[in-house]
Amino acid sequence: MLRFPQNFLWGAASSSHQVEGGNIHNDWWQWEQGASGRQKSGDACRHYRMFREDFDLAQSLGHNAHRFSIEWSRIEPEEGRTMDSEVGHYREVIRTLKERGIEPIVTLHHFTNPLWLAEKGGWLAPGAIESFLRYVRIIVEAYAEDVKYWVTVNEPMVYAHQSYVLGNWPPQEKSLRKGMKVAEVLRDAHIEAYRIIHALYKAKNLSSPMVTFAKNMRVFVPCNTALKNILSVYLKNFLFNFDFMGKAIKTKTLDFIGLNYYTRDLVEAGGWSPHRLLVDVCGKNHSTLEKNSLGWDIYPEGLLSLLLGLRKYNLPVCILENGICTPDDNRRWNFIYEHLKSVHAAIQKGVRVTGYMYWSLTDNFEWDKGFVPRFGLIDVDYKTCARTVRESARKFAAVCRANAFE
Ligand code: BGC
């Protein structure tokens, strides 16, 4: 029997735009309508209305924690106008979780921006950080009594890369310089948000919250021993995996490390320019590893090696996302099982892992890939919105309940 530490957090993660439906006031929604052929989130999983049913299911599956995000564009659909009814909605979401014995882990920014901010230039607009901090204050003032775990920003490097370097996501910029600037702005936004959250808890005489950002880490592997590939791996590892985190550690604005892990990248740089070295991955898809339905390598050993690499920070680590999209539910369970073995091995070697959130509770809107990839523990029929619990969810539930597995 492989046992996990006492009070281990077990659950799943989601984000507002991917599950709620009807998030008409954000930049993603607008972008979805912008050109034909783009996937539209529409009603998504109707989680905005069905959150009680979804949390009943999470409870029935033995979860004791749930990570979700608050949709900034619902709270503040116009600049400076706070919607009290939406603040009330998320209060109800948090209460519903707590009534079911599920610890809320609340993300403040998960890829979407209010349209008014996007129209001013998004995170590159003057005053973007101040606007974010105003929203953070409203939210933390409202829920501090009920929330211990906060995630300021989800995957800043992924956001900067997809939206500003590769140009896949809105605002579809293709500029390494802008990508690096956005990463810097998000880092400062995290640092300031961390300080505000702590100050508000102090002012309210509440015990200290646990604040982090969600860090997507990837394992980078050179395709061969060519010097440019080795240099590229070194730079990516530094810039993508560790730079942001190092700054947060230096400024003492991390109470725990929030780790999102999915895959590894084979690296073959097309040249020596900074752009090629920092951006290129191998396009040949010659890895023999099993893949998810989006073609990402499945590499559970990578989770162990990343966790061991984080040991030097001597901070607790909570896995805030780990999951697979696949039409084959047996493969989902295998994925979870193999990754949990890595988590357990890391704990044995002294990494203080405090929780594991599977991505995701239900199938959902996978950004530019739409509704085809199926990441959920729970199947969603998008015509009727009916939920069906998958077998992998039941097997995972047995682990959550036992806090251990064979
Ligand atoms: C993101 C999620 C996304 C998941 C699977 C993570 O990078 O935080 O929003 O759905 O990966 O791609």
XYZ file of N, CA and C in Angstrom, residues 169-376:
624
model
N -3.521 32.308 -29.461
C -4.648 32.753 -28.631
C -4.756 34.278 -28.699
N -5.948 34.814 -28.387
C -6.063 36.277 -28.400
C -5.055 36.900 -27.436
N -4.445 38.010 -27.808
C -4.680 38.864 -28.983
C -3.845 38.470 -30.207
N -3.357 37.263 -30.256
C -2.635 36.745 -31.431
C -1.452 37.583 -31.872
N -0.657 38.011 -30.916
C 0.589 38.717 -31.258
C 1.672 37.675 -31.536
N 2.636 38.060 -32.365
C 3.766 37.158 -32.605
C 5.049 37.917 -32.357
N 5.348 38.140 -31.104
C 6.520 38.942 -30.770
C 7.156 38.417 -29.482
N 8.379 37.955 -29.628
C 9.098 37.453 -28.452
C 9.244 38.567 -27.405
N 9.488 39.771 -27.909
C 9.680 40.911 -27.005
C 8.411 41.167 -26.184
N 7.262 41.166 -26.872
C 6.006 41.415 -26.136
C 5.712 40.262 -25.176
N 6.004 39.042 -25.624
C 5.783 37.871 -24.749
C 6.570 38.005 -23.463
N 7.828 38.439 -23.596
C 8.663 38.557 -22.394
C 8.164 39.684 -21.507
N 7.669 40.740 -22.130
C 7.139 41.868 -21.362
C 5.887 41.428 -20.578
N 4.998 40.700 -21.266
C 3.775 40.244 -20.592
C 4.125 39.339 -19.404
N 5.117 38.469 -19.598
C 5.527 37.588 -18.493
C 5.999 38.426 -17.302
N 6.725 39.488 -17.617
C 7.227 40.368 -16.554
C 6.063 41.061 -15.821
N 5.091 41.535 -16.612
C 3.938 42.232 -16.005
C 3.157 41.255 -15.114
N 2.986 40.037 -15.598
C 2.234 39.059 -14.798
C 2.993 38.705 -13.519
N 4.298 38.682 -13.631
C 5.112 38.406 -12.436
C 4.901 39.512 -11.405
N 4.940 40.766 -11.863
C 4.725 41.869 -10.924
C 3.297 41.842 -10.381
N 2.348 41.473 -11.234
C 0.956 41.380 -10.773
C 0.847 40.326 -9.673
N 1.540 39.213 -9.864
C 1.513 38.168 -8.821
C 2.098 38.700 -7.511
N 3.262 39.340 -7.632
C 3.949 39.803 -6.414
C 3.059 40.781 -5.640
N 2.461 41.734 -6.370
C 1.606 42.724 -5.701
C 0.344 42.072 -5.141
N -0.234 41.150 -5.897
C -1.461 40.485 -5.427
C -1.158 39.688 -4.159
N -0.020 39.016 -4.162
C 0.380 38.244 -2.971
C 0.401 39.169 -1.748
N 1.011 40.326 -1.923
C 1.161 41.239 -0.772
C -0.198 41.759 -0.308
N -1.058 42.060 -1.274
C -2.382 42.567 -0.913
C -3.181 41.492 -0.168
N -3.125 40.279 -0.664
C -3.902 39.200 -0.021
C -3.434 39.041 1.428
N -2.123 38.995 1.618
C -1.620 38.829 2.986
C -2.008 40.019 3.869
N -1.901 41.228 3.307
C -2.227 42.411 4.116
C -3.706 42.387 4.520
N -4.579 41.973 3.590
C -6.013 41.956 3.923
C -6.310 40.924 5.018
N -5.653 39.785 4.957
C -5.876 38.770 6.002
C -5.392 39.293 7.357
N -4.271 39.970 7.315
C -3.715 40.523 8.554
C -4.679 41.554 9.136
N -5.151 42.455 8.271
C -6.054 43.501 8.739
C -7.327 42.903 9.320
N -7.718 41.752 8.815
C -8.949 41.122 9.311
C -8.648 40.167 10.463
N -7.384 40.086 10.855
C -7.006 39.199 11.946
C -7.261 37.727 11.650
N -7.129 37.369 10.395
C -7.360 35.973 9.997
C -6.012 35.259 9.941
N -6.030 33.940 10.113
C -4.737 33.256 10.013
C -4.241 33.307 8.569
N -2.932 33.252 8.442
C -2.269 33.482 7.154
C -2.810 32.600 6.033
N -3.098 33.182 4.866
C -3.548 32.367 3.733
C -2.358 31.669 3.068
N -2.643 30.767 2.149
C -1.601 30.095 1.361
C -1.759 30.601 -0.072
N -0.775 31.352 -0.541
C -0.903 32.008 -1.847
C 0.206 31.536 -2.790
N -0.169 31.299 -4.040
C 0.808 30.877 -5.040
C 0.374 31.363 -6.414
N 1.125 31.032 -7.452
C 0.601 31.109 -8.816
C 0.704 29.695 -9.382
N -0.005 29.395 -10.478
C 0.059 28.034 -11.020
C 1.159 27.983 -12.063
N 2.144 27.142 -11.815
C 3.325 27.084 -12.687
C 3.282 25.838 -13.555
N 3.069 26.043 -14.843
C 3.178 24.919 -15.765
C 4.663 24.643 -15.977
N 5.077 23.416 -15.696
C 6.472 23.046 -15.967
C 6.502 21.923 -16.977
N 7.485 21.971 -17.848
C 7.645 20.924 -18.855
C 9.055 20.381 -18.748
N 9.198 19.133 -19.145
C 10.544 18.573 -19.237
C 11.000 18.806 -20.674
N 12.173 19.392 -20.858
C 12.700 19.629 -22.207
C 13.822 18.630 -22.480
N 13.713 17.951 -23.613
C 14.708 16.931 -23.951
C 15.272 17.239 -25.343
N 16.604 17.377 -25.477
C 17.146 17.647 -26.822
C 16.979 16.415 -27.716
N 16.662 16.632 -28.991
C 16.479 15.514 -29.917
C 17.786 14.774 -30.175
N 18.880 15.518 -30.130
C 20.205 14.912 -30.324
C 21.214 15.828 -29.635
N 22.487 15.502 -29.781
C 23.472 16.230 -28.967
C 24.012 17.481 -29.658
N 23.355 17.942 -30.721
C 23.810 19.180 -31.374
C 23.830 20.310 -30.345
N 24.892 21.111 -30.388
C 25.082 22.145 -29.373
C 23.877 23.095 -29.288
N 23.314 23.447 -30.446
C 22.209 24.419 -30.398
C 20.985 23.821 -29.678
N 20.804 22.514 -29.778
C 19.668 21.905 -29.072
C 19.916 21.875 -27.561
N 21.158 21.634 -27.211
C 21.478 21.596 -25.774
C 21.345 22.998 -25.176
N 21.812 23.988 -25.926
C 21.676 25.369 -25.461
C 20.198 25.752 -25.380
N 19.420 25.344 -26.375
C 18.000 25.653 -26.406
C 17.290 25.051 -25.175
N 17.627 23.807 -24.857
C 17.019 23.160 -23.680
C 17.393 23.919 -22.411
N 18.636 24.320 -22.333
C 19.106 25.040 -21.152
C 18.325 26.357 -20.988
N 18.193 27.087 -22.096
C 17.500 28.380 -22.040
C 16.020 28.213 -21.723
N 15.392 27.241 -22.365
C 13.959 27.019 -22.124
C 13.723 26.622 -20.664
N 14.590 25.738 -20.202
C 14.435 25.283 -18.826
C 14.548 26.467 -17.870
N 15.504 27.324 -18.133
C 15.680 28.480 -17.272
C 14.503 29.447 -17.414
N 14.206 29.834 -18.657
C 13.212 30.893 -18.856
C 11.779 30.402 -18.621
N 11.453 29.241 -19.157
C 10.071 28.776 -19.042
C 9.790 28.210 -17.648
N 10.704 27.375 -17.150
C 10.410 26.673 -15.896
C 10.768 27.451 -14.641
N 11.940 28.125 -14.666
C 12.457 28.565 -13.366
C 12.533 30.064 -13.123
N 12.579 30.885 -14.191
C 12.836 32.304 -13.996
C 11.760 32.976 -13.132
N 10.509 32.806 -13.554
C 9.370 33.408 -12.849
C 9.358 32.951 -11.385
N 9.557 31.645 -11.212
C 9.509 31.098 -9.860
C 10.632 31.667 -8.991
N 11.822 31.763 -9.585
C 12.970 32.301 -8.860
C 12.667 33.700 -8.343
N 12.017 34.513 -9.196
C 11.707 35.895 -8.789
C 10.689 35.879 -7.646
N 9.719 34.998 -7.737
C 8.714 34.922 -6.668
C 9.375 34.480 -5.358
N 10.318 33.569 -5.473
C 10.996 33.092 -4.258
C 11.847 34.225 -3.664
N 12.551 34.915 -4.538
C 13.414 36.007 -4.073
C 12.604 37.088 -3.361
N 11.401 37.364 -3.860
C 10.592 38.408 -3.234
C 9.723 37.838 -2.099
N 9.937 36.571 -1.788
C 9.179 35.890 -0.712
C 7.666 36.010 -0.927
N 7.248 35.751 -2.157
C 5.820 35.830 -2.450
C 5.276 34.486 -2.931
N 5.705 33.425 -2.275
C 5.165 32.087 -2.560
C 5.028 31.367 -1.226
N 3.815 30.949 -0.889
C 3.649 30.157 0.334
C 3.737 28.670 0.026
N 3.461 28.321 -1.211
C 3.673 26.945 -1.679
C 3.831 27.007 -3.191
N 4.345 25.948 -3.760
C 4.494 25.905 -5.221
C 3.271 25.208 -5.799
N 2.600 25.871 -6.747
C 1.445 25.268 -7.421
C 1.916 24.751 -8.772
N 1.973 23.452 -8.929
C 2.579 22.865 -10.135
C 1.520 22.285 -11.071
N 1.581 22.685 -12.343
C 0.750 22.064 -13.386
C 1.687 21.256 -14.272
N 1.403 19.979 -14.449
C 2.296 19.153 -15.270
C 1.510 18.263 -16.216
N 1.894 18.292 -17.484
C 1.238 17.454 -18.493
C 2.197 16.604 -19.307
N 3.331 17.190 -19.741
C 4.074 16.527 -20.808
C 5.528 16.969 -20.862
N 6.234 16.396 -21.821
C 7.602 16.844 -22.103
C 7.665 17.354 -23.542
N 8.709 18.127 -23.842
C 8.909 18.595 -25.220
C 10.236 18.096 -25.746
N 10.234 17.483 -26.915
C 11.497 17.220 -27.606
C 11.915 18.523 -28.280
N 13.207 18.809 -28.237
C 13.658 20.116 -28.725
C 14.656 19.969 -29.875
N 14.321 20.600 -30.985
C 15.224 20.682 -32.139
C 15.146 22.129 -32.606
N 16.176 22.922 -32.295
C 16.146 24.347 -32.656
C 16.514 24.512 -34.128
N 15.715 25.322 -34.833
C 15.943 25.518 -36.273
C 17.082 26.467 -36.596
N 17.753 27.026 -35.594
C 18.845 27.968 -35.863
C 19.343 28.553 -34.550
N 20.251 29.523 -34.692
C 20.903 30.066 -33.498
C 20.286 31.372 -33.006
N 19.274 31.903 -33.707
C 18.729 33.192 -33.259
C 17.999 32.973 -31.931
N 17.903 34.025 -31.098
C 17.205 33.871 -29.812
C 15.792 33.317 -30.024
N 15.120 33.807 -31.088
C 13.762 33.343 -31.343
C 13.748 31.820 -31.542
N 14.639 31.313 -32.434
C 14.686 29.869 -32.722
C 15.022 29.083 -31.450
N 16.016 29.576 -30.715
C 16.457 28.834 -29.524
C 15.360 28.780 -28.463
N 14.595 29.879 -28.357
C 13.602 29.935 -27.274
C 12.259 29.335 -27.663
N 11.953 29.350 -28.948
C 10.589 28.986 -29.344
C 10.503 27.586 -29.961
N 11.514 27.162 -30.686
C 11.368 25.918 -31.462
C 11.262 24.662 -30.589
N 10.357 23.784 -31.000
C 10.361 22.414 -30.468
C 10.524 21.510 -31.695
N 10.643 20.210 -31.463
C 10.832 19.315 -32.598
C 9.497 19.097 -33.308
N 9.485 19.287 -34.610
C 8.231 19.134 -35.342
C 8.053 17.746 -35.915
N 8.997 16.834 -35.643
C 8.963 15.547 -36.366
C 8.142 14.468 -35.672
N 7.797 14.723 -34.431
C 6.945 13.772 -33.707
C 7.495 12.349 -33.746
N 8.811 12.191 -33.506
C 9.400 10.858 -33.621
C 9.499 10.129 -32.290
N 8.925 10.733 -31.231
C 9.025 10.064 -29.945
C 8.149 8.813 -29.959
N 8.615 7.790 -29.284
C 7.863 6.523 -29.285
C 6.929 6.441 -28.078
N 6.911 7.494 -27.256
C 6.050 7.444 -26.066
C 4.579 7.475 -26.475
N 3.754 6.918 -25.598
C 2.308 7.004 -25.788
C 1.908 8.487 -25.765
N 0.829 8.847 -26.477
C 0.443 10.259 -26.537
C -1.022 10.435 -26.140
N -1.352 11.638 -25.708
C -2.772 11.930 -25.474
C -3.420 12.290 -26.815
N -4.718 12.607 -26.795
C -5.390 12.808 -28.087
C -4.984 14.117 -28.767
N -4.218 14.974 -28.053
C -3.677 16.169 -28.713
C -2.246 15.928 -29.187
N -1.757 14.703 -29.018
C -0.417 14.367 -29.502
C 0.708 14.688 -28.520
N 0.359 14.968 -27.249
C 1.402 15.283 -26.256
C 1.945 13.986 -25.671
N 3.269 13.913 -25.521
C 3.894 12.727 -24.916
C 3.410 12.516 -23.481
N 3.162 11.264 -23.142
C 2.805 10.931 -21.757
C 4.089 10.473 -21.059
N 4.456 11.188 -20.009
C 5.794 10.997 -19.454
C 5.765 11.179 -17.927
N 5.241 10.184 -17.215
C 5.097 10.309 -15.756
C 6.430 10.497 -15.031
N 7.513 9.934 -15.597
C 8.837 10.112 -14.959
C 9.176 11.601 -14.855
N 8.660 12.378 -15.804
C 8.945 13.811 -15.823
C 8.420 14.487 -14.563
N 7.281 14.026 -14.075
C 6.717 14.636 -12.867
C 7.653 14.393 -11.686
N 8.182 13.180 -11.598
C 9.121 12.884 -10.512
C 10.359 13.775 -10.627
N 10.913 13.876 -11.830
C 12.159 14.649 -11.919
C 11.902 16.129 -11.628
N 10.742 16.659 -12.054
C 10.456 18.072 -11.747
C 10.261 18.268 -10.245
N 9.543 17.352 -9.626
C 9.322 17.487 -8.181
C 10.655 17.441 -7.431
N 11.533 16.547 -7.858
C 12.834 16.478 -7.181
C 13.616 17.777 -7.407
N 13.447 18.365 -8.572
C 14.118 19.636 -8.871
C 13.583 20.779 -8.011
N 12.349 20.634 -7.525
C 11.750 21.705 -6.709
C 12.124 21.590 -5.230
N 12.731 20.429 -4.889
C 13.047 20.181 -3.474
C 13.920 21.291 -2.893
N 14.802 21.841 -3.744
C 15.753 22.861 -3.249
C 15.057 24.090 -2.668
N 13.812 24.345 -3.075
C 13.128 25.533 -2.564
C 12.563 25.329 -1.153
N 12.508 24.059 -0.755
C 12.007 23.733 0.574
C 10.638 24.361 0.870
N 9.762 24.281 -0.112
C 8.387 24.772 0.068
C 7.433 23.597 -0.174
N 6.237 23.641 0.422
C 5.257 22.621 0.053
C 4.901 22.766 -1.432
N 4.560 21.659 -2.064
C 4.169 21.693 -3.480
C 2.785 21.077 -3.592
N 1.871 21.771 -4.258
C 0.563 21.166 -4.522
C 0.438 21.019 -6.038
N 0.083 19.836 -6.505
C -0.130 19.656 -7.941
C -1.500 20.270 -8.237
N -1.501 21.363 -8.994
C -2.768 22.063 -9.248
C -3.415 21.618 -10.551
N -2.658 20.948 -11.413
C -3.226 20.348 -12.632
C -2.342 19.201 -13.079
N -2.988 18.102 -13.460
C -2.302 17.001 -14.142
C -3.416 16.178 -14.759
N -3.326 15.923 -16.056
C -4.439 15.190 -16.661
C -4.155 14.784 -18.085
N -5.092 14.030 -18.634
C -4.947 13.516 -19.997
C -6.272 13.690 -20.745
N -6.179 14.064 -22.023
C -7.371 14.013 -22.863
C -7.269 12.726 -23.682
N -8.310 11.953 -23.633
C -8.307 10.686 -24.359
C -9.736 10.170 -24.484
N -10.047 9.503 -25.595
C -11.363 8.879 -25.696
C -11.382 7.528 -24.963
N -10.198 7.081 -24.490
C -10.088 5.744 -23.888
C -9.900 5.887 -22.379
N -10.955 5.602 -21.626
C -10.917 5.875 -20.187
C -9.919 4.985 -19.430
N -9.617 3.803 -19.975
C -8.583 2.962 -19.331
C -7.249 3.683 -19.320
N -7.006 4.383 -20.429
C -5.744 5.115 -20.502
C -5.739 6.260 -19.501
N -6.911 6.838 -19.211
C -6.978 7.918 -18.214
C -6.557 7.376 -16.844
N -7.135 6.211 -16.504
C -6.779 5.666 -15.189
C -5.287 5.343 -15.130
N -4.757 4.733 -16.176
C -3.316 4.436 -16.218
C -2.487 5.680 -16.029
N -2.903 6.757 -16.694
C -2.194 8.040 -16.604
C -2.171 8.503 -15.141
N -3.349 8.479 -14.519
C -3.436 8.963 -13.127
C -2.549 8.078 -12.236
N -2.698 6.775 -12.424
C -1.972 5.808 -11.594
C -0.457 6.023 -11.705
N 0.040 6.137 -12.924
C 1.488 6.297 -13.128
C 1.976 7.627 -12.556
N 1.175 8.678 -12.701
C 1.603 9.980 -12.172
C 1.544 9.991 -10.644
N 0.551 9.293 -10.080
C 0.506 9.231 -8.609
C 1.710 8.462 -8.065
N 2.161 7.464 -8.819
C 3.369 6.745 -8.382
C 4.554 7.713 -8.323
N 4.629 8.613 -9.313
C 5.713 9.614 -9.294
C 5.570 10.549 -8.091
N 4.330 10.954 -7.813
C 4.110 11.861 -6.673
C 4.546 11.160 -5.387
N 4.145 9.901 -5.273
C 4.481 9.173 -4.055
C 5.993 9.008 -3.911
N 6.652 8.685 -5.019
C 8.115 8.509 -4.977
C 8.789 9.824 -4.559
N 8.268 10.946 -5.047
C 8.856 12.241 -4.683
C 8.688 12.494 -3.187
N 7.519 12.139 -2.663
C 7.283 12.336 -1.218
C 8.289 11.492 -0.421
N 8.480 10.249 -0.882
C 9.441 9.364 -0.197
C 10.836 9.970 -0.192
N 11.122 10.742 -1.243
C 12.462 11.336 -1.335
C 12.508 12.729 -0.709
N 11.493 13.087 0.032
C 11.585 14.314 0.827
C 10.909 15.547 0.254
N 10.177 15.422 -0.878
C 9.451 16.597 -1.384
C 8.134 16.683 -0.614
N 7.826 17.875 -0.133
C 6.590 18.017 0.676
C 5.393 18.257 -0.234
N 4.870 17.188 -0.851
C 3.706 17.369 -1.725
C 2.456 17.323 -0.847
N 1.574 18.330 -1.040
C 0.426 18.455 -0.134
C -0.919 18.189 -0.818
N -0.897 18.000 -2.157
C -2.186 17.766 -2.808
C -2.035 17.420 -4.276
N -3.111 16.894 -4.845
C -3.131 16.506 -6.266
C -4.503 16.825 -6.839
N -4.553 17.786 -7.781
C -5.811 18.131 -8.468
C -5.744 17.582 -9.886
N -6.616 16.676 -10.203
C -6.675 16.163 -11.580
C -7.311 17.249 -12.473
N -6.797 17.400 -13.688
C -7.437 18.267 -14.694
C -8.191 17.367 -15.643
N -9.521 17.340 -15.622
C -10.382 18.281 -14.968
C -11.556 17.495 -14.373
N -12.397 18.167 -13.592
C -13.531 17.432 -13.030
C -14.431 16.915 -14.157
N -14.828 17.824 -15.039
C -15.681 17.420 -16.171
C -14.938 17.713 -17.481
N -15.369 17.090 -18.555
C -14.915 17.513 -19.879
C -15.208 19.007 -19.995
N -14.465 19.706 -20.830
C -14.735 21.143 -20.942
C -14.167 21.739 -22.223
N -14.255 23.050 -22.311
C -13.837 23.799 -23.504
C -12.324 23.973 -23.480
N -11.650 23.241 -24.358
C -10.182 23.250 -24.363
C -9.681 24.364 -25.301
N -10.009 25.592 -24.949
C -9.507 26.785 -25.632
C -9.623 26.658 -27.164
N -8.539 26.913 -27.897
C -8.631 26.904 -29.369
C -8.916 25.510 -29.926
N -8.835 24.473 -29.080
C -9.098 23.107 -29.563
C -10.567 22.721 -29.372
N -11.326 23.585 -28.710
C -12.759 23.354 -28.596
C -13.133 22.190 -27.687
N -14.234 21.511 -28.044
C -14.806 20.507 -27.140
C -14.358 19.080 -27.446
N -13.503 18.901 -28.441
C -13.139 17.521 -28.821
C -12.262 16.825 -27.773
N -11.198 17.475 -27.268
C -10.385 16.776 -26.271
C -11.186 16.510 -24.990
N -11.105 15.299 -24.508
C -11.896 14.919 -23.325
C -10.953 14.690 -22.146
N -10.872 15.689 -21.276
C -9.978 15.604 -20.114
C -10.708 15.126 -18.852
N -12.036 15.065 -18.877
C -12.789 14.962 -17.629
C -12.785 13.618 -16.924
